[in-house]
PDB file of C-alpha atoms in Angstrom:
ATOM      1  CA  UNK A 212     -31.016 -23.882   9.252  1.00  0.00           C
ATOM      2  CA  UNK A 213     -27.463 -24.621   8.379  1.00  0.00           C
ATOM      3  CA  UNK A 214     -28.323 -22.043   5.128  1.00  0.00           C
ATOM      4  CA  UNK A 215     -28.752 -19.432   7.724  1.00  0.00           C
ATOM      5  CA  UNK A 216     -25.647 -20.087  10.126  1.00  0.00           C
ATOM      6  CA  UNK A 217     -23.432 -20.183   7.260  1.00  0.00           C
ATOM      7  CA  UNK A 218     -24.687 -16.597   6.339  1.00  0.00           C
ATOM      8  CA  UNK A 219     -24.120 -15.851   9.467  1.00  0.00           C
ATOM      9  CA  UNK A 220     -20.786 -16.994   9.889  1.00  0.00           C
ATOM     10  CA  UNK A 221     -19.905 -15.476   6.859  1.00  0.00           C
ATOM     11  CA  UNK A 222     -21.213 -12.413   8.080  1.00  0.00           C
ATOM     12  CA  UNK A 223     -18.742 -12.851  11.188  1.00  0.00           C
ATOM     13  CA  UNK A 224     -15.597 -13.274   8.711  1.00  0.00           C
ATOM     14  CA  UNK A 225     -16.772 -10.343   7.212  1.00  0.00           C
ATOM     15  CA  UNK A 226     -17.509 -11.236   4.120  1.00  0.00           C
ATOM     16  CA  UNK A 227     -20.419  -9.539   3.960  1.00  0.00           C
ATOM     17  CA  UNK A 228     -21.005  -9.516  -0.363  1.00  0.00           C
ATOM     18  CA  UNK A 229     -20.442 -13.435  -0.201  1.00  0.00           C
ATOM     19  CA  UNK A 230     -23.178 -13.651   2.463  1.00  0.00           C
ATOM     20  CA  UNK A 231     -25.697 -11.513   0.555  1.00  0.00           C
ATOM     21  CA  UNK A 232     -25.011 -13.344  -2.175  1.00  0.00           C
ATOM     22  CA  UNK A 233     -25.353 -16.948  -0.725  1.00  0.00           C
ATOM     23  CA  UNK A 234     -28.426 -15.538   0.270  1.00  0.00           C
ATOM     24  CA  UNK A 235     -29.977 -14.408  -2.734  1.00  0.00           C
ATOM     25  CA  UNK A 236     -28.796 -17.725  -4.731  1.00  0.00           C
ATOM     26  CA  UNK A 237     -30.710 -19.338  -2.516  1.00  0.00           C
ATOM     27  CA  UNK A 238     -33.682 -17.422  -2.886  1.00  0.00           C
ATOM     28  CA  UNK A 239     -33.194 -18.474  -6.376  1.00  0.00           C
ATOM     29  CA  UNK A 240     -33.788 -22.460  -7.227  1.00  0.00           C
ATOM     30  CA  UNK A 241     -33.430 -22.383 -11.043  1.00  0.00           C
ATOM     31  CA  UNK A 242     -29.168 -21.670 -10.262  1.00  0.00           C
ATOM     32  CA  UNK A 243     -29.291 -25.347  -8.457  1.00  0.00           C
ATOM     33  CA  UNK A 244     -28.672 -26.549 -12.330  1.00  0.00           C
ATOM     34  CA  UNK A 245     -25.539 -24.629 -12.269  1.00  0.00           C
ATOM     35  CA  UNK A 246     -22.479 -26.604 -10.656  1.00  0.00           C
ATOM     36  CA  UNK A 247     -20.856 -26.396  -7.079  1.00  0.00           C
ATOM     37  CA  UNK A 248     -17.510 -24.748  -9.040  1.00  0.00           C
ATOM     38  CA  UNK A 249     -19.942 -22.429 -10.559  1.00  0.00           C
ATOM     39  CA  UNK A 250     -21.879 -21.098  -7.677  1.00  0.00           C
ATOM     40  CA  UNK A 251     -18.656 -20.763  -5.665  1.00  0.00           C
ATOM     41  CA  UNK A 252     -17.201 -18.546  -8.335  1.00  0.00           C
ATOM     42  CA  UNK A 253     -19.889 -16.350  -8.181  1.00  0.00           C
ATOM     43  CA  UNK A 254     -19.753 -16.218  -4.606  1.00  0.00           C
ATOM     44  CA  UNK A 255     -16.542 -15.382  -4.872  1.00  0.00           C
ATOM     45  CA  UNK A 256     -16.596 -12.629  -7.498  1.00  0.00           C
ATOM     46  CA  UNK A 257     -19.424 -10.770  -5.223  1.00  0.00           C
ATOM     47  CA  UNK A 258     -16.862 -10.988  -2.667  1.00  0.00           C
ATOM     48  CA  UNK A 259     -14.037  -9.371  -4.274  1.00  0.00           C
ATOM     49  CA  UNK A 260     -15.688  -6.603  -6.500  1.00  0.00           C
ATOM     50  CA  UNK A 261     -17.286  -5.762  -3.024  1.00  0.00           C
ATOM     51  CA  UNK A 262     -13.366  -5.352  -1.908  1.00  0.00           C
ATOM     52  CA  UNK A 263     -11.745  -3.557  -5.021  1.00  0.00           C
ATOM     53  CA  UNK A 264     -15.234  -1.389  -4.883  1.00  0.00           C
ATOM     54  CA  UNK A 265     -14.113  -0.540  -1.468  1.00  0.00           C
ATOM     55  CA  UNK A 266     -10.990   0.259  -1.866  1.00  0.00           C
ATOM     56  CA  UNK A 267     -10.973   2.490  -4.908  1.00  0.00           C
ATOM     57  CA  UNK A 268     -13.262   4.078  -2.738  1.00  0.00           C
ATOM     58  CA  UNK A 269     -10.895   4.772  -0.088  1.00  0.00           C
ATOM     59  CA  UNK A 270      -8.275   5.537  -2.338  1.00  0.00           C
ATOM     60  CA  UNK A 271     -10.015   8.580  -4.041  1.00  0.00           C
ATOM     61  CA  UNK A 272     -11.271   9.991  -0.982  1.00  0.00           C
ATOM     62  CA  UNK A 273      -8.011   9.899   0.523  1.00  0.00           C
ATOM     63  CA  UNK A 274      -6.679  11.596  -2.800  1.00  0.00           C
ATOM     64  CA  UNK A 275      -8.896  14.479  -2.232  1.00  0.00           C
ATOM     65  CA  UNK A 276      -7.987  15.210  -6.143  1.00  0.00           C
ATOM     66  CA  UNK A 277      -9.618  19.101  -7.086  1.00  0.00           C
ATOM     67  CA  UNK A 278     -11.853  17.711  -9.878  1.00  0.00           C
ATOM     68  CA  UNK A 279     -13.867  14.806 -10.316  1.00  0.00           C
ATOM     69  CA  UNK A 280     -12.540  14.098 -13.449  1.00  0.00           C
ATOM     70  CA  UNK A 281     -12.150  11.002 -15.328  1.00  0.00           C
ATOM     71  CA  UNK A 282      -9.910  10.001 -18.589  1.00  0.00           C
ATOM     72  CA  UNK A 283     -13.423   8.869 -20.556  1.00  0.00           C
ATOM     73  CA  UNK A 284     -14.450  12.435 -19.937  1.00  0.00           C
ATOM     74  CA  UNK A 285     -11.214  14.452 -21.099  1.00  0.00           C
ATOM     75  CA  UNK A 286     -11.853  16.485 -24.306  1.00  0.00           C
ATOM     76  CA  UNK A 287      -9.868  15.939 -26.776  1.00  0.00           C
ATOM     77  CA  UNK A 288     -12.043  17.293 -29.717  1.00  0.00           C
ATOM     78  CA  UNK A 289     -11.078  21.141 -28.474  1.00  0.00           C
ATOM     79  CA  UNK A 290      -7.565  22.085 -29.936  1.00  0.00           C
ATOM     80  CA  UNK A 291      -5.059  22.110 -27.425  1.00  0.00           C
ATOM     81  CA  UNK A 292      -2.197  19.791 -28.989  1.00  0.00           C
ATOM     82  CA  UNK A 293      -3.218  17.087 -26.625  1.00  0.00           C
ATOM     83  CA  UNK A 294      -1.845  13.688 -27.765  1.00  0.00           C
ATOM     84  CA  UNK A 295      -5.078  11.270 -26.754  1.00  0.00           C
ATOM     85  CA  UNK A 296      -2.179   8.118 -27.610  1.00  0.00           C
ATOM     86  CA  UNK A 297      -0.134   9.574 -24.835  1.00  0.00           C
ATOM     87  CA  UNK A 298      -3.071  10.297 -22.116  1.00  0.00           C
ATOM     88  CA  UNK A 299      -4.469   6.800 -22.852  1.00  0.00           C
ATOM     89  CA  UNK A 300      -0.962   5.214 -22.408  1.00  0.00           C
ATOM     90  CA  UNK A 301      -0.839   7.288 -18.995  1.00  0.00           C
ATOM     91  CA  UNK A 302      -4.773   5.928 -18.030  1.00  0.00           C
ATOM     92  CA  UNK A 303      -2.054   2.493 -17.614  1.00  0.00           C
ATOM     93  CA  UNK A 304      -0.220   1.549 -14.828  1.00  0.00           C
ATOM     94  CA  UNK A 305       3.249   1.111 -16.615  1.00  0.00           C
ATOM     95  CA  UNK A 306       4.622   4.298 -15.793  1.00  0.00           C
ATOM     96  CA  UNK A 307       3.727   4.222 -12.477  1.00  0.00           C
ATOM     97  CA  UNK A 308       5.357   0.721 -12.316  1.00  0.00           C
ATOM     98  CA  UNK A 309       8.677   2.339 -13.835  1.00  0.00           C
ATOM     99  CA  UNK A 310       8.159   5.433 -11.242  1.00  0.00           C
ATOM    100  CA  UNK A 311       8.351   7.546 -13.888  1.00  0.00           C
ATOM    101  CA  UNK A 312       6.562  11.449 -14.006  1.00  0.00           C
ATOM    102  CA  UNK A 313       4.241  13.661 -15.482  1.00  0.00           C
ATOM    103  CA  UNK A 314       4.749  17.232 -16.054  1.00  0.00           C
ATOM    104  CA  UNK A 315       1.786  18.722 -17.858  1.00  0.00           C
ATOM    105  CA  UNK A 316       1.953  22.447 -18.927  1.00  0.00           C
ATOM    106  CA  UNK A 317       0.254  25.215 -20.752  1.00  0.00           C
ATOM    107  CA  UNK A 318      -1.479  28.710 -19.944  1.00  0.00           C
ATOM    108  CA  UNK A 319      -4.118  29.351 -17.425  1.00  0.00           C
ATOM    109  CA  UNK A 320      -6.935  27.628 -17.944  1.00  0.00           C
ATOM    110  CA  UNK A 321      -6.538  25.276 -20.841  1.00  0.00           C
ATOM    111  CA  UNK A 322      -7.294  22.064 -18.181  1.00  0.00           C
ATOM    112  CA  UNK A 323      -4.030  21.021 -16.768  1.00  0.00           C
ATOM    113  CA  UNK A 324      -5.352  20.336 -13.730  1.00  0.00           C
ATOM    114  CA  UNK A 325      -8.136  18.550 -15.120  1.00  0.00           C
ATOM    115  CA  UNK A 326      -6.292  16.487 -16.652  1.00  0.00           C
ATOM    116  CA  UNK A 327      -3.693  16.085 -13.961  1.00  0.00           C
ATOM    117  CA  UNK A 328      -6.838  14.741 -12.293  1.00  0.00           C
ATOM    118  CA  UNK A 329      -8.097  12.500 -14.761  1.00  0.00           C
ATOM    119  CA  UNK A 330      -4.720   9.953 -15.104  1.00  0.00           C
ATOM    120  CA  UNK A 331      -4.445  10.430 -11.212  1.00  0.00           C
ATOM    121  CA  UNK A 332      -8.205   9.161 -10.695  1.00  0.00           C
ATOM    122  CA  UNK A 333      -7.467   6.011 -13.695  1.00  0.00           C
ATOM    123  CA  UNK A 334      -4.047   5.380 -11.292  1.00  0.00           C
ATOM    124  CA  UNK A 335      -6.482   5.572  -8.411  1.00  0.00           C
ATOM    125  CA  UNK A 336      -8.555   2.958 -10.545  1.00  0.00           C
ATOM    126  CA  UNK A 337      -5.839   0.905 -11.253  1.00  0.00           C
ATOM    127  CA  UNK A 338      -5.053   0.143  -7.298  1.00  0.00           C
ATOM    128  CA  UNK A 339      -2.347   2.941  -6.758  1.00  0.00           C
ATOM    129  CA  UNK A 340      -2.062   5.068  -3.394  1.00  0.00           C
ATOM    130  CA  UNK A 341      -2.279   8.818  -4.965  1.00  0.00           C
ATOM    131  CA  UNK A 342      -2.186  12.434  -2.993  1.00  0.00           C
ATOM    132  CA  UNK A 343      -3.239  15.753  -4.516  1.00  0.00           C
ATOM    133  CA  UNK A 344      -1.587  19.181  -3.320  1.00  0.00           C
ATOM    134  CA  UNK A 345      -1.225  22.593  -4.228  1.00  0.00           C
ATOM    135  CA  UNK A 346       2.217  23.645  -4.622  1.00  0.00           C
ATOM    136  CA  UNK A 347       1.952  26.219  -1.761  1.00  0.00           C
ATOM    137  CA  UNK A 348      -0.245  24.334   0.381  1.00  0.00           C
ATOM    138  CA  UNK A 349       1.924  21.386   0.462  1.00  0.00           C
ATOM    139  CA  UNK A 350       5.506  23.542   1.218  1.00  0.00           C
ATOM    140  CA  UNK A 351       2.688  25.246   3.912  1.00  0.00           C
ATOM    141  CA  UNK A 352       1.865  21.342   5.483  1.00  0.00           C
ATOM    142  CA  UNK A 353       5.982  20.723   5.208  1.00  0.00           C
ATOM    143  CA  UNK A 354       6.532  23.997   7.039  1.00  0.00           C
ATOM    144  CA  UNK A 355       3.767  23.175   9.868  1.00  0.00           C
ATOM    145  CA  UNK A 356       4.928  19.769  10.338  1.00  0.00           C
ATOM    146  CA  UNK A 357       8.735  20.882  11.307  1.00  0.00           C
ATOM    147  CA  UNK A 358       7.787  23.537  13.726  1.00  0.00           C
ATOM    148  CA  UNK A 359       4.969  21.321  15.434  1.00  0.00           C
ATOM    149  CA  UNK A 360       7.699  18.424  15.211  1.00  0.00           C
ATOM    150  CA  UNK A 361       5.479  15.697  12.498  1.00  0.00           C
ATOM    151  CA  UNK A 362       7.907  16.162   9.871  1.00  0.00           C
ATOM    152  CA  UNK A 363       9.418  12.784  10.363  1.00  0.00           C
ATOM    153  CA  UNK A 364       6.061  11.679  10.173  1.00  0.00           C
ATOM    154  CA  UNK A 365       5.063  13.788   7.056  1.00  0.00           C
ATOM    155  CA  UNK A 366       7.620  12.962   5.221  1.00  0.00           C
ATOM    156  CA  UNK A 367       7.369   9.176   5.421  1.00  0.00           C
ATOM    157  CA  UNK A 368       3.910   9.591   4.151  1.00  0.00           C
ATOM    158  CA  UNK A 369       4.712  11.672   1.093  1.00  0.00           C
ATOM    159  CA  UNK A 370       7.641   9.158   0.322  1.00  0.00           C
ATOM    160  CA  UNK A 371       4.625   5.759   0.356  1.00  0.00           C
ATOM    161  CA  UNK A 372       2.407   7.827  -1.619  1.00  0.00           C
ATOM    162  CA  UNK A 373       2.645   6.614  -5.136  1.00  0.00           C
ATOM    163  CA  UNK A 374       1.641   9.318  -7.329  1.00  0.00           C
ATOM    164  CA  UNK A 375       1.813  12.824  -5.911  1.00  0.00           C
ATOM    165  CA  UNK A 376       0.009  15.150  -7.869  1.00  0.00           C
ATOM    166  CA  UNK A 377       2.048  19.175  -7.684  1.00  0.00           C
ATOM    167  CA  UNK A 378      -0.208  21.469  -8.965  1.00  0.00           C
ATOM    168  CA  UNK A 379       0.093  25.287  -9.443  1.00  0.00           C
ATOM    169  CA  UNK A 380       4.097  24.347  -9.457  1.00  0.00           C
ATOM    170  CA  UNK A 381       6.229  27.526  -9.375  1.00  0.00           C
ATOM    171  CA  UNK A 382       3.509  29.747  -9.257  1.00  0.00           C
ATOM    172  CA  UNK A 383       5.145  32.212  -7.336  1.00  0.00           C
ATOM    173  CA  UNK A 384       8.992  32.333  -6.699  1.00  0.00           C
ATOM    174  CA  UNK A 385       9.962  29.465  -3.789  1.00  0.00           C
ATOM    175  CA  UNK A 386      11.785  30.977  -0.748  1.00  0.00           C
ATOM    176  CA  UNK A 387      14.656  28.941   0.463  1.00  0.00           C
ATOM    177  CA  UNK A 388      13.392  26.597   2.975  1.00  0.00           C
ATOM    178  CA  UNK A 389      10.205  25.644   0.633  1.00  0.00           C
ATOM    179  CA  UNK A 390      13.162  24.440  -2.221  1.00  0.00           C
ATOM    180  CA  UNK A 391      14.862  22.386   0.108  1.00  0.00           C
ATOM    181  CA  UNK A 392      11.723  21.131   1.453  1.00  0.00           C
ATOM    182  CA  UNK A 393      10.800  20.005  -1.925  1.00  0.00           C
ATOM    183  CA  UNK A 394      14.459  18.424  -2.787  1.00  0.00           C
ATOM    184  CA  UNK A 395      13.685  16.282   0.388  1.00  0.00           C
ATOM    185  CA  UNK A 396      10.514  15.207  -0.947  1.00  0.00           C
ATOM    186  CA  UNK A 397      11.120  14.357  -4.354  1.00  0.00           C
ATOM    187  CA  UNK A 398      14.604  12.423  -2.621  1.00  0.00           C
ATOM    188  CA  UNK A 399      12.677  10.223  -0.834  1.00  0.00           C
ATOM    189  CA  UNK A 400      10.777   9.287  -3.193  1.00  0.00           C
ATOM    190  CA  UNK A 401      13.297   9.022  -6.439  1.00  0.00           C
ATOM    191  CA  UNK A 402      13.428   5.748  -8.009  1.00  0.00           C
ATOM    192  CA  UNK A 403      10.310   4.901  -6.003  1.00  0.00           C
ATOM    193  CA  UNK A 404       7.107   7.090  -6.753  1.00  0.00           C
ATOM    194  CA  UNK A 405       6.103   8.808  -9.467  1.00  0.00           C
ATOM    195  CA  UNK A 406       5.241  12.645  -9.321  1.00  0.00           C
ATOM    196  CA  UNK A 407       2.654  14.392 -11.370  1.00  0.00           C
ATOM    197  CA  UNK A 408       3.436  18.362 -12.082  1.00  0.00           C
ATOM    198  CA  UNK A 409       0.838  20.686 -13.282  1.00  0.00           C
ATOM    199  CA  UNK A 410       1.900  24.416 -14.323  1.00  0.00           C
ATOM    200  CA  UNK A 411       1.906  27.183 -16.762  1.00  0.00           C
ATOM    201  CA  UNK A 412       5.187  27.945 -16.168  1.00  0.00           C
ATOM    202  CA  UNK A 413       7.636  26.755 -19.208  1.00  0.00           C
ATOM    203  CA  UNK A 414      10.440  23.745 -18.167  1.00  0.00           C
ATOM    204  CA  UNK A 415      13.328  25.993 -19.163  1.00  0.00           C
ATOM    205  CA  UNK A 416      11.880  29.335 -16.786  1.00  0.00           C
ATOM    206  CA  UNK A 417      11.562  26.964 -13.416  1.00  0.00           C
ATOM    207  CA  UNK A 418      15.158  27.437 -12.379  1.00  0.00           C
ATOM    208  CA  UNK A 419      14.324  31.109 -12.041  1.00  0.00           C
ATOM    209  CA  UNK A 420      10.967  30.243 -10.283  1.00  0.00           C
ATOM    210  CA  UNK A 421      12.996  28.082  -7.773  1.00  0.00           C
ATOM    211  CA  UNK A 422      15.799  30.861  -7.307  1.00  0.00           C
ATOM    212  CA  UNK A 423      19.091  28.822  -5.935  1.00  0.00           C
ATOM    213  CA  UNK A 424      20.515  27.274  -9.026  1.00  0.00           C
ATOM    214  CA  UNK A 425      22.046  24.576  -7.122  1.00  0.00           C
ATOM    215  CA  UNK A 426      19.400  23.300  -5.476  1.00  0.00           C
ATOM    216  CA  UNK A 427      16.920  24.002  -9.019  1.00  0.00           C
ATOM    217  CA  UNK A 428      19.566  21.749 -10.279  1.00  0.00           C
ATOM    218  CA  UNK A 429      18.981  18.721  -8.308  1.00  0.00           C
ATOM    219  CA  UNK A 430      15.030  19.398  -8.488  1.00  0.00           C
ATOM    220  CA  UNK A 431      14.887  19.049 -12.078  1.00  0.00           C
ATOM    221  CA  UNK A 432      16.699  16.539 -12.194  1.00  0.00           C
ATOM    222  CA  UNK A 433      14.416  14.600 -10.388  1.00  0.00           C
ATOM    223  CA  UNK A 434      11.262  15.581 -11.963  1.00  0.00           C
ATOM    224  CA  UNK A 435      12.348  15.894 -15.710  1.00  0.00           C
ATOM    225  CA  UNK A 436      14.540  12.908 -17.197  1.00  0.00           C
ATOM    226  CA  UNK A 437      11.710  10.348 -16.485  1.00  0.00           C
ATOM    227  CA  UNK A 438       8.910  12.551 -17.328  1.00  0.00           C
ATOM    228  CA  UNK A 439       6.107  12.088 -19.906  1.00  0.00           C
ATOM    229  CA  UNK A 440       5.606  15.959 -20.730  1.00  0.00           C
ATOM    230  CA  UNK A 441       2.422  17.108 -21.924  1.00  0.00           C
ATOM    231  CA  UNK A 442       2.519  21.009 -23.597  1.00  0.00           C
ATOM    232  CA  UNK A 443      -0.733  22.084 -23.871  1.00  0.00           C
ATOM    233  CA  UNK A 444      -1.956  24.737 -25.717  1.00  0.00           C
ATOM    234  CA  UNK A 445      -4.688  27.318 -27.144  1.00  0.00           C
ATOM    235  CA  UNK A 446      -7.364  29.538 -24.714  1.00  0.00           C
ATOM    236  CA  UNK A 447      -8.955  28.412 -21.651  1.00  0.00           C
ATOM    237  CA  UNK A 448     -11.561  25.913 -22.085  1.00  0.00           C
ATOM    238  CA  UNK A 449     -13.705  28.182 -19.468  1.00  0.00           C
ATOM    239  CA  UNK A 450     -13.766  30.858 -22.096  1.00  0.00           C
ATOM    240  CA  UNK A 451     -14.772  28.895 -24.961  1.00  0.00           C
ATOM    241  CA  UNK A 452     -17.826  26.656 -22.909  1.00  0.00           C
ATOM    242  CA  UNK A 453     -19.046  29.939 -21.832  1.00  0.00           C
ATOM    243  CA  UNK A 454     -18.337  31.311 -25.295  1.00  0.00           C
ATOM    244  CA  UNK A 455     -20.645  27.687 -26.884  1.00  0.00           C
ATOM    245  CA  UNK A 456     -22.980  28.558 -23.793  1.00  0.00           C
ATOM    246  CA  UNK A 457     -23.850  32.241 -24.729  1.00  0.00           C
ATOM    247  CA  UNK A 458     -23.631  30.893 -28.817  1.00  0.00           C
ATOM    248  CA  UNK A 459     -26.510  28.038 -27.990  1.00  0.00           C
ATOM    249  CA  UNK A 460     -28.384  30.898 -25.814  1.00  0.00           C
ATOM    250  CA  UNK A 461     -28.643  33.262 -28.376  1.00  0.00           C
ATOM    251  CA  UNK A 462     -29.552  30.723 -31.443  1.00  0.00           C
ATOM    252  CA  UNK A 463     -32.496  29.596 -29.548  1.00  0.00           C
TER     253      UNK A 463
END
């Protein structure tokens, strides 16, 4: 009777995983040989793991990463000038705690988006809030927020996201409102949060794409000076994999 009351109380306190683990323990008489401390530790571990799993699931859902990518599946074998030691370091959280940035450069199809999402995935698994946005969509959302009065709310949200992934950066010349809005976003995040940029445009060409030299200089100042750079090279990964698939089929 007391056992069921205890289980009910654990459920009432929203300690569901601990309640389930306790019920399982009661169904395994051999666990009685363990000390009270060991059995309690097992219950606490179950609840802690449950909460961490839920938190990671929530962070990944909120991040809305474009690719279901993870560091463990990054292709280091295909030649594309990818520094494995740097990627492994970025899978940790030191650069995030230092509010540093990551800039991933390279031609179309070389795997910039996948790598950005893989690094962001690791950040989620380390407990950090992430948001993925393609640059055109980010500018559009900011413009809409400015028009409907939700601009302060959106800017506040963007400032609090620990890692903001901006994909397809400088994919097209920026308008004056876009570069001013981007500068506001980066200004609010400077020295507090990290930004991951993925782009096929070399850094030396960013000023031309941003348009206004003064605003471009301010934007670059907030992005590149404390950034880890990854310069990917080589052919499109999609093209390479397509060729391998055709080769496998022809060899059958």
